[in-house]
Short mmCIF file of C-alpha atoms and ligand atoms in Angstrom, two decimals:
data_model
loop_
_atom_site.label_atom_id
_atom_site.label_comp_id
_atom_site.label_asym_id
_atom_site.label_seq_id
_atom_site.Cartn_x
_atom_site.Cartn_y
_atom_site.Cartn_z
CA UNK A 1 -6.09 -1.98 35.07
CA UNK A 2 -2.94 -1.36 33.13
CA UNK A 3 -1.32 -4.61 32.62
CA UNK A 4 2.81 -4.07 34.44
CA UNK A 5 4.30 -6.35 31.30
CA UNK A 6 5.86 -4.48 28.41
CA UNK A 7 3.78 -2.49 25.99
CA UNK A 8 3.45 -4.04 23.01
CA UNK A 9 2.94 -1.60 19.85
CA UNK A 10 1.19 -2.47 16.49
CA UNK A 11 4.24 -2.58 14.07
CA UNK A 12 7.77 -0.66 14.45
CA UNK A 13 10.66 -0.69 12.56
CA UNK A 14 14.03 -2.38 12.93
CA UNK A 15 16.76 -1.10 12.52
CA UNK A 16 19.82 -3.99 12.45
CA UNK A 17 21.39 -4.02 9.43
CA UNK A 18 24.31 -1.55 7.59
CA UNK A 19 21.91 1.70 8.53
CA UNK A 20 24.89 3.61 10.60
CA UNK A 21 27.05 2.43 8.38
CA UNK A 22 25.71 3.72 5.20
CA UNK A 23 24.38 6.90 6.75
CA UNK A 24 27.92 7.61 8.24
CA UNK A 25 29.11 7.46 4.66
CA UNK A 26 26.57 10.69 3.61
CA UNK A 27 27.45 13.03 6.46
CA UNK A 28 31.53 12.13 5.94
CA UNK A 29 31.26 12.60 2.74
CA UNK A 30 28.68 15.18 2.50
CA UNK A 31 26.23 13.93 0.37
CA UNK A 32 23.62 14.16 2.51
CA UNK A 33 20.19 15.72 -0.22
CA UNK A 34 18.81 14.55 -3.39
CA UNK A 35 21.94 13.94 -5.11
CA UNK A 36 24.44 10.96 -4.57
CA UNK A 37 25.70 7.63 -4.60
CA UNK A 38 23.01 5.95 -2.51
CA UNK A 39 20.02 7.34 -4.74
CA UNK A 40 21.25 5.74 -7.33
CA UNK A 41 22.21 2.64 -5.96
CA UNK A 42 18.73 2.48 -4.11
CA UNK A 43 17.48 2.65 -6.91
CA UNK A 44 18.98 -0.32 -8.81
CA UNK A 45 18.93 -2.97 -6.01
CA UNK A 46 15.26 -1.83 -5.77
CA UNK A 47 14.29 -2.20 -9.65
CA UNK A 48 16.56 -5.59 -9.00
CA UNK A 49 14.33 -6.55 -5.68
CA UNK A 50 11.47 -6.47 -7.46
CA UNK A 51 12.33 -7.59 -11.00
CA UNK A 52 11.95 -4.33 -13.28
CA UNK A 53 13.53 -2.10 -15.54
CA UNK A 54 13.18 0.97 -13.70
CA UNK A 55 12.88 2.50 -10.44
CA UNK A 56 12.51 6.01 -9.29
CA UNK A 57 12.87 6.88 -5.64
CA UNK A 58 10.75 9.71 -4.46
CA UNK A 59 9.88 11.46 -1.25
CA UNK A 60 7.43 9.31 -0.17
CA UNK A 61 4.97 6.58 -1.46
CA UNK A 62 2.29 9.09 -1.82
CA UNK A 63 4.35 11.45 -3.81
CA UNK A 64 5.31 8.00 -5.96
CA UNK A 65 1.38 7.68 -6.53
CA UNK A 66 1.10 11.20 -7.53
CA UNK A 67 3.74 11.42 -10.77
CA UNK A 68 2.53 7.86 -11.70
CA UNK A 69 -0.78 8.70 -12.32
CA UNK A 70 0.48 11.79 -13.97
CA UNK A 71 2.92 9.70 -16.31
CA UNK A 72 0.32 7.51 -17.06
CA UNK A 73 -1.60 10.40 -18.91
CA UNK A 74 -4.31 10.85 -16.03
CA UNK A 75 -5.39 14.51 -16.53
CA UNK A 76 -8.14 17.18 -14.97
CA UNK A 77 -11.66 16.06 -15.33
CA UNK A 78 -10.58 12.12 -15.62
CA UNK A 79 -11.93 9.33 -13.63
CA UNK A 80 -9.95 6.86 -12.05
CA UNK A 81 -11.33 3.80 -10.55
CA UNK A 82 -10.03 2.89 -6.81
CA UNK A 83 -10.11 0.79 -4.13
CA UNK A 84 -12.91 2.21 -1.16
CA UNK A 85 -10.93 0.04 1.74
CA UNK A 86 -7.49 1.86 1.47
CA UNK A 87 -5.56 4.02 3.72
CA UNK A 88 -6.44 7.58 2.11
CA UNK A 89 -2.86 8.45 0.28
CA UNK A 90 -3.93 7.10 -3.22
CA UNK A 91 -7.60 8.52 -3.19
CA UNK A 92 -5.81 11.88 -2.24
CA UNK A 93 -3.41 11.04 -4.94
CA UNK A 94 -6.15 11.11 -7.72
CA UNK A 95 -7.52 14.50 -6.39
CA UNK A 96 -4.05 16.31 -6.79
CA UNK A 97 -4.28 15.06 -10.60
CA UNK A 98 -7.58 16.82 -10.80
CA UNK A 99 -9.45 13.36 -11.41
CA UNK A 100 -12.27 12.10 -9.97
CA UNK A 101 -12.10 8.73 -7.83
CA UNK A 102 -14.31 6.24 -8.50
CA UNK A 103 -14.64 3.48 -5.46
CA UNK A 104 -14.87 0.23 -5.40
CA UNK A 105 -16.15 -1.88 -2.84
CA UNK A 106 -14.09 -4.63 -1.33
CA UNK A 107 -14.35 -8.26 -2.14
CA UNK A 108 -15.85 -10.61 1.42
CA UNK A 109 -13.28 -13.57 1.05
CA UNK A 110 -9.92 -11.45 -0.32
CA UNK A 111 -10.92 -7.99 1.58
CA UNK A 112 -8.95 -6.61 -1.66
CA UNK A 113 -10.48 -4.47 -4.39
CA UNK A 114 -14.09 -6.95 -5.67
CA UNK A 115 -12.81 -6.85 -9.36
CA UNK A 116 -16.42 -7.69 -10.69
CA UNK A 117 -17.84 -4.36 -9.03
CA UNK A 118 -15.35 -2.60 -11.38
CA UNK A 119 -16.71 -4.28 -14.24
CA UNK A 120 -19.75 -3.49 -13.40
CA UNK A 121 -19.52 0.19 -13.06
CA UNK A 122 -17.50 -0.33 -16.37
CA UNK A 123 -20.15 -2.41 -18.16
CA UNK A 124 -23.16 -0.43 -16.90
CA UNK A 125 -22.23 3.16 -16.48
CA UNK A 126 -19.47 3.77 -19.28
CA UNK A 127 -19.43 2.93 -23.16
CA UNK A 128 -16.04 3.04 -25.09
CA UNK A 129 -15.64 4.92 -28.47
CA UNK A 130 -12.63 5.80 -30.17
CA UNK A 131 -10.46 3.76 -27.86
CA UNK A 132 -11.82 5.68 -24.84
CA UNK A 133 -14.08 4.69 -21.94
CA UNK A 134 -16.96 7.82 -20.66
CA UNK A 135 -19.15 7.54 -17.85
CA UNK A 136 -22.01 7.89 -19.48
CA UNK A 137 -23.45 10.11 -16.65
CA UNK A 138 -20.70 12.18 -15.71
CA UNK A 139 -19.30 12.70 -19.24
CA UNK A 140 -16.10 12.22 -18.12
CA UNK A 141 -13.15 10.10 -19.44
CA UNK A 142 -12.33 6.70 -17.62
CA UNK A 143 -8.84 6.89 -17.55
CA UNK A 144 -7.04 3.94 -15.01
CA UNK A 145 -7.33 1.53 -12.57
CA UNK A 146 -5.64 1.99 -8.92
CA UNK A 147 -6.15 -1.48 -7.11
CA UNK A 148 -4.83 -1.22 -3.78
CA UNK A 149 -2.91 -4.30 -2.09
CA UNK A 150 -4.26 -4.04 1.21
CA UNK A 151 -2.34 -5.58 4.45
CA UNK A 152 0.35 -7.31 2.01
CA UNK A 153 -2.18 -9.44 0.27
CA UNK A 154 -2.86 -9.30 -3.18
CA UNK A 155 -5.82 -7.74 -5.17
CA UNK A 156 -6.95 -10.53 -8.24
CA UNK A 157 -4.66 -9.10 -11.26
CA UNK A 158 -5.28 -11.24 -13.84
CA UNK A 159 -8.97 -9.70 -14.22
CA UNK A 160 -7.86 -6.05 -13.46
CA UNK A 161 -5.35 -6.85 -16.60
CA UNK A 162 -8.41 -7.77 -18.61
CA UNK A 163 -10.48 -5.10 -17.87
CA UNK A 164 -7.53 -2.75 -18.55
CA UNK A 165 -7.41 -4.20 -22.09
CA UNK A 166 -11.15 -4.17 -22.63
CA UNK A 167 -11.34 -0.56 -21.52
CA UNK A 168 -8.39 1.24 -22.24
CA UNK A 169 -7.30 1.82 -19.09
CA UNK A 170 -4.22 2.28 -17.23
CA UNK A 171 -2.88 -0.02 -14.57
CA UNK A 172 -1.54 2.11 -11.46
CA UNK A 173 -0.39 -0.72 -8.76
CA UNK A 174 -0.55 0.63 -5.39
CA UNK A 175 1.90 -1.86 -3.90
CA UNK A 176 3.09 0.68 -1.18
CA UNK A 177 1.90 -1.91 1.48
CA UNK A 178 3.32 -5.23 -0.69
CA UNK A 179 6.93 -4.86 -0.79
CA UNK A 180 7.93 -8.79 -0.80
CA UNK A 181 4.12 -10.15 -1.85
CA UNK A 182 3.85 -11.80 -5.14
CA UNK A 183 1.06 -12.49 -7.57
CA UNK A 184 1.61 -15.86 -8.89
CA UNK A 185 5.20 -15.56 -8.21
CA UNK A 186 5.50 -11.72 -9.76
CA UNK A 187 6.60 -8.96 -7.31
CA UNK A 188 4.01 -7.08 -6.71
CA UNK A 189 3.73 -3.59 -8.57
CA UNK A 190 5.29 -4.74 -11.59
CA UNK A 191 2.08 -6.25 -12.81
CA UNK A 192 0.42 -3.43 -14.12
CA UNK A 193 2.01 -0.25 -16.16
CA UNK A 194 3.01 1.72 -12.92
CA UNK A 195 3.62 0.45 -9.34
CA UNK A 196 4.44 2.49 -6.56
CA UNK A 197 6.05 1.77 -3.14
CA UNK A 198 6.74 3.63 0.31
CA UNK A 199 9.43 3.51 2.85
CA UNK A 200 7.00 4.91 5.64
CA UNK A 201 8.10 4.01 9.22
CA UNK A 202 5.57 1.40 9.63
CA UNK A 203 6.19 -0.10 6.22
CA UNK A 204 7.89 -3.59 6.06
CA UNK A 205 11.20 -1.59 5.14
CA UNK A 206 11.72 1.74 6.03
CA UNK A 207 13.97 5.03 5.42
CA UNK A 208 11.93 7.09 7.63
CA UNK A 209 9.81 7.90 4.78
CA UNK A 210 10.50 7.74 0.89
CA UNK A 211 8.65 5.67 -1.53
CA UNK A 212 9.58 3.99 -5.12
CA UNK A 213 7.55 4.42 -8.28
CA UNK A 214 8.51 1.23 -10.98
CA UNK A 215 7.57 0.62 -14.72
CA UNK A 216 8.47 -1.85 -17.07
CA UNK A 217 7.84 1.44 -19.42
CA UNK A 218 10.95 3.34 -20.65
CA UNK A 219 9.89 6.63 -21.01
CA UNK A 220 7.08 6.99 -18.50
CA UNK A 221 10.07 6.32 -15.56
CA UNK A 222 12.43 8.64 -17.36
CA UNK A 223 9.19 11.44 -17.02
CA UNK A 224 8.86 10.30 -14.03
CA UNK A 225 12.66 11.06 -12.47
CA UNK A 226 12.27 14.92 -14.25
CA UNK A 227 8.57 15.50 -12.63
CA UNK A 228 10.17 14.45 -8.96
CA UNK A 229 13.21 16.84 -9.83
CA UNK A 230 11.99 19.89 -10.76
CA UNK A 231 11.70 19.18 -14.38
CA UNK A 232 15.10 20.74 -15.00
CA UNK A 233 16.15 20.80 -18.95
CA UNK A 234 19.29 22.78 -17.65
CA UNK A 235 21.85 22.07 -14.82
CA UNK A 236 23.21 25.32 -15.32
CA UNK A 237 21.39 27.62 -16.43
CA UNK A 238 18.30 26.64 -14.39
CA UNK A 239 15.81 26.06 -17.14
CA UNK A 240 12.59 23.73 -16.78
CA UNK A 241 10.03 22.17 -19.23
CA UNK A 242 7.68 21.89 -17.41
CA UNK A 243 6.15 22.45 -13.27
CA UNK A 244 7.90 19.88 -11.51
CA UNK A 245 8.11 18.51 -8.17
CA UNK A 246 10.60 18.37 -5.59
CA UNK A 247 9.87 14.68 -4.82
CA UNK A 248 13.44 13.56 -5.11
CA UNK A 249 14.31 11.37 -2.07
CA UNK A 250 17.55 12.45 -0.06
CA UNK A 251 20.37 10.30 -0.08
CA UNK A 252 20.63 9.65 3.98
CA UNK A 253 17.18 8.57 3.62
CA UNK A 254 18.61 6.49 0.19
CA UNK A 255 21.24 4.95 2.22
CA UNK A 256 18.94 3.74 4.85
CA UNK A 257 17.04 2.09 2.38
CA UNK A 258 20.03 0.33 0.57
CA UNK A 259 20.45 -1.25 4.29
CA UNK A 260 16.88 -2.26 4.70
CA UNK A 261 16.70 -3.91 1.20
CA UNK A 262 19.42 -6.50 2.41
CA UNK A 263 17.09 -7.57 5.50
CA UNK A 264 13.79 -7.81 3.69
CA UNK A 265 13.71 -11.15 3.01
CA UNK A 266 14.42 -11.84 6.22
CA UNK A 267 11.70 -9.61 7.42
CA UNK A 268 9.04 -11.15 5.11
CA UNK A 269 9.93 -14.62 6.25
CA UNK A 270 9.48 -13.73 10.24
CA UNK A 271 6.25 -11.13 9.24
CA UNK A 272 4.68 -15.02 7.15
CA UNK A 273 6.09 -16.50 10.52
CA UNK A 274 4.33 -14.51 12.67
CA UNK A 275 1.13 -14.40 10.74
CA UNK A 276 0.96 -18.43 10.73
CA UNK A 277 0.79 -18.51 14.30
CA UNK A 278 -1.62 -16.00 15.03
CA UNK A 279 -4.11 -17.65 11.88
CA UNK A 280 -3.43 -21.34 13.63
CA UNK A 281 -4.30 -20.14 16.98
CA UNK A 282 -7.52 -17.84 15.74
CA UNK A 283 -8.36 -20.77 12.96
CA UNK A 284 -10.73 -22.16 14.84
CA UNK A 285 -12.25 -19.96 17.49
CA UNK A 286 -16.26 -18.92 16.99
CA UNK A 287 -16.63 -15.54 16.33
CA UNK A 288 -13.03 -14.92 14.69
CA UNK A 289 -11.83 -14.55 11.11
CA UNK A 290 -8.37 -14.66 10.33
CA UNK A 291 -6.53 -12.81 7.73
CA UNK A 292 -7.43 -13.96 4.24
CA UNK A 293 -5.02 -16.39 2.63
CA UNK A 294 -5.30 -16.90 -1.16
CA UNK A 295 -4.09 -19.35 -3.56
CA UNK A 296 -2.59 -16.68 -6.20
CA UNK A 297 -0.39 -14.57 -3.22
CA UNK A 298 2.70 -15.42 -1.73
CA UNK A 299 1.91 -12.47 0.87
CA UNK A 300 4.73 -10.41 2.72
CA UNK A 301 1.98 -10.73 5.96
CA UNK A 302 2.76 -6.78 6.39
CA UNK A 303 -0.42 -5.91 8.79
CA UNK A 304 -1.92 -9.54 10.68
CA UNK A 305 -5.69 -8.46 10.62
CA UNK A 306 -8.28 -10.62 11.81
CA UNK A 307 -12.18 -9.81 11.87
CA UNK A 308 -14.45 -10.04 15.18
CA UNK A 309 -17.83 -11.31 14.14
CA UNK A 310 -19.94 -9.39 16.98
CA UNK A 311 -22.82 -11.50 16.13
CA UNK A 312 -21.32 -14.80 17.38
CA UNK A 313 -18.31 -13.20 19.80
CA UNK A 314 -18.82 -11.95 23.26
CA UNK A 315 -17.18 -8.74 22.17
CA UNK A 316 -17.18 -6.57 19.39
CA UNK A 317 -13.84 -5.23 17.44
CA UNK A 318 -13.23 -1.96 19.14
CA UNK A 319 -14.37 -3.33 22.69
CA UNK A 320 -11.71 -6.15 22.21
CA UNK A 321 -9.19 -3.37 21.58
CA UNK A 322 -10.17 -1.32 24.70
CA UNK A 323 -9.61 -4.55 26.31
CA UNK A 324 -5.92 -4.96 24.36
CA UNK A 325 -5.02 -1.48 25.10
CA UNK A 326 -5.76 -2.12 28.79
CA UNK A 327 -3.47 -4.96 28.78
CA UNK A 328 -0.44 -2.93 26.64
CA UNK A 329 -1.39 -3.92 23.31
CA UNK A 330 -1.52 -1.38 20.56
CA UNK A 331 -3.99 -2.51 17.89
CA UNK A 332 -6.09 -0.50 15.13
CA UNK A 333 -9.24 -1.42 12.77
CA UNK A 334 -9.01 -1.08 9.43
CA UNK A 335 -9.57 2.70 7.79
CA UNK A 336 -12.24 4.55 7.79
CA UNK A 337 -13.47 3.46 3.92
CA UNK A 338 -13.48 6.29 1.46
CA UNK A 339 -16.90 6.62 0.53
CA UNK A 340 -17.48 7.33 4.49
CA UNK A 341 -14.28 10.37 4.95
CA UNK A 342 -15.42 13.61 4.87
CA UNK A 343 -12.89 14.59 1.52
CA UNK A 344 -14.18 12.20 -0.76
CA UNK A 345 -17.66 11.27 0.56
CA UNK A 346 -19.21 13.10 -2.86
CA UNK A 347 -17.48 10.31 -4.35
CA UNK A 348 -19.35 7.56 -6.30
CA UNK A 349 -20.76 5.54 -5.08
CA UNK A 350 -22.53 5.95 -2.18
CA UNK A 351 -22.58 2.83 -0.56
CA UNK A 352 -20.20 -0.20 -0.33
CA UNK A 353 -21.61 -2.82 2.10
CA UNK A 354 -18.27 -5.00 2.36
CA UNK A 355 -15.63 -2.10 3.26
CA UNK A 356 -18.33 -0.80 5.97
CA UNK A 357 -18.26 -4.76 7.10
CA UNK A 358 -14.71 -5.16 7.58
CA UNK A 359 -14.12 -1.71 8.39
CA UNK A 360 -16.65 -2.45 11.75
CA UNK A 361 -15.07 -6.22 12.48
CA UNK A 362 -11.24 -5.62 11.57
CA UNK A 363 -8.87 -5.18 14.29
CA UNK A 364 -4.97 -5.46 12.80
CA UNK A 365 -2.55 -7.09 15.68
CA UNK A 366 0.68 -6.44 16.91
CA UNK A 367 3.31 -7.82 14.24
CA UNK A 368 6.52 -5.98 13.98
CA UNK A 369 9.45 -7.95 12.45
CA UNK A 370 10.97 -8.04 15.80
CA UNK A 371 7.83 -9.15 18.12
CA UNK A 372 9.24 -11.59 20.42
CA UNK A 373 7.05 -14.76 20.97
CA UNK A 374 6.42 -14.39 24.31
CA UNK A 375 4.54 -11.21 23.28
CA UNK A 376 3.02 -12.46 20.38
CA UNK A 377 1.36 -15.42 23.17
CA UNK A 378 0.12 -12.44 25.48
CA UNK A 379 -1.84 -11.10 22.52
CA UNK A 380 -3.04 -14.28 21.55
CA UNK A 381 -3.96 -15.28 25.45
CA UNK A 382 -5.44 -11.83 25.79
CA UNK A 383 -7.67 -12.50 22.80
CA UNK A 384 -8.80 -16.26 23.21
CA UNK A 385 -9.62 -15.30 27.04
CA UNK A 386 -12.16 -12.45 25.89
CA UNK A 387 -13.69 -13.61 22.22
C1 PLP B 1 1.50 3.87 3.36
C2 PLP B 1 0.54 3.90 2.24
C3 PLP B 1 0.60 4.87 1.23
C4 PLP B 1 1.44 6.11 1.26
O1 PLP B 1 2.73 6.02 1.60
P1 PLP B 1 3.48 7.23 2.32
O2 PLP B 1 4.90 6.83 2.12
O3 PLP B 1 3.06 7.24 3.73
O4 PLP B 1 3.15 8.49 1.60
C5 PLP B 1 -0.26 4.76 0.15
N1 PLP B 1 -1.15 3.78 0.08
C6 PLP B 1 -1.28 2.85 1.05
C7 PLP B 1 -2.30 1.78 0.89
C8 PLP B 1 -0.45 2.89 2.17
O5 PLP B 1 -0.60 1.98 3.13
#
């Protein structure tokens, strides 16, 4: 029974601001690939957006994960710890580095990276000498610390800073889903050494895909800008230091960006809107969790997420999104957690209870920047009516 009201999909982008405008400018003038004016100017209001130093646009967010764990001195044979409830992109990431990921499990009340099971491993499975951390087992170097901000929430940073310092590790922010979000009141990504962003169409701002690696760190973002271009010591003569990348974001896809960074505010203040209403209306209904809210995050509400507790619902998660789908609402659970997918599944460890948990309950809702309210009430109807 296909409902005859307007389909309503999980999150889209919006395009309403100077996009044709800017993007007229490339094609007239010509400067339509990885060199121009909008690059660079991405670039700045960007490291301006978000309060830091540098900025270096890139190809996509995953390609933005990829040179900053390679400018933060991650080599072959290192491990890097990692979120296990992430989409796959930065666990991927730490494979193309040749390092091994080490998961974490999530944390029950934040759903974020639980910062005392890295400790843990760290504590109980490594000992630092010489200003390094080894896994004792493995023999292998601990090298950084990837914590994921899942859904535009915040992972805990002030521990994750502390166990960096104890452990000599680097901090590798993957903010690619907390563009707006702060940790008390810091932009996310610019807490730890490296942060990295992405411009994927279902991102809170979008160029059709790109992505933004940050540091407060000089010469890791200069590194950084001649890994994603080739590594070219010569203009002329063609002459590279070292094997590069060609990870240099285009400038149409630059100038769509420049357009999208003047909305964003907007779009984090309607995404928080949007997200209030669906957490008063869910607050109290048995069998329901709504998305986490924590004291230290000033979230950008990118992906509303609730749980279904199939031991006190009448439905489970994935039967209540049959039941959405039938009635024209596009949801999705949360990811299949890493220690589960088939590429990393040799990964340690083996199990982690809490990802599996919200990976089975989660069902993220329908919250594009420009979901009308009368939509947002049919999901909310459809969901009270069947919970
Ligand atoms: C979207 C996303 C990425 C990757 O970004 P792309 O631009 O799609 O490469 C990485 N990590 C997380 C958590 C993401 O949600």
């Amino acid at each position: 029974m296909i409902s005859t009201s307007e389909f309503i999909p999980l999150s889209i982008p919006e395009i309403r601001s100077n996009e044709w405008k800017y993007v007229k400018e490339c094609l007239d003038t010509g400067w339509v690939s990885s060199a121009g004016p909008f690059v660079d100017r991405f670039e700045k209001e960007f490291a301006h957006c978000v309060h830091s130093p540098n900025a270096v646009a890139t190809v996509n967010g995953t390609a933005a994960l990829h040179i900053a764990l390679l400018v933060a001195g991650v080599q072959p044979d290192d491990e890097v710890l990692v979120s296990d409830l992430t989409f796959i992109a930065p666990v991927n990431a730490i494979r193309y580095a040749g390092a091994w990921p080490v998961l974490i499990d999530a944390d029950r009340q934040s759903w974020q990276m639980d910062v005392n099971q890295a400790r843990s491993f760290l504590e109980r499975k490594c000992s630092v000498s010489n200003g390094e951390t080894r896994n004792r087992q493995t023999g292998r170097r601990v090298k950084a610390i990837v914590p994921v901000h899942i859904l535009g929430n915040c992972v805990d940073m002030d521990p994750v800073l502390q166990l960096a310092k104890e452990f000599n590790l680097m901090v590798i922010e993957d903010a690619t889903e907390g563009l707006g979000s702060r940790y008390k009141g810091q932009p996310l990504g610019t807490i730890g050494d490296v942060g990295c962003f992405s411009f994927n169409g279902n991102k809170i701002i979008t160029t059709g895909g790109g992505g933004m690696m940050v540091s407060p760190d000089d010469e890791m973002s200069r590194r950084a800008r001649y890994l994603t271009t080739q590594a070219k010591d010569d203009e002329i003569e063609f002459v590279h230091g070292a094997i590069g990348y060609n990870y240099r974001l285009t400038n149409i896809q630059a100038a769509i960006g420049c357009a999208q960074l003047e909305v964003l505010s907007e779009y984090v203040e309607t995404k928080r809107r949007i997200a209030a209403k669906y957490t008063a209306s869910f607050q109290n209904v048995t069998g329901i969790v709504p998305m986490p809210q924590v004291d230290w995050c000033y979230s950008n509400c990118w992906l509303y997420t609730i749980l279904v507790d199939e031991t006190q619902a009448r439905v489970d998660s994935r039967k209540l999104a049959s039941i959405l789908q039938q009635n024209g609402v596009q949801t999705r659970p949360l990811w299949q957690p890493m220690h589960l997918s088939a590429p990393h599944r040799g990964c340690e460890p083996s199990a982690c209870p809490v990802s599996e948990m919200l990976n089975r309950r989660s069902i993220s809702l329908p919250c594009s920047s420009g979901l009308s309210a009368e939509a947002q009430q049919r999901v909310i109807s459809t969901i009270l009516q069947h919970v």
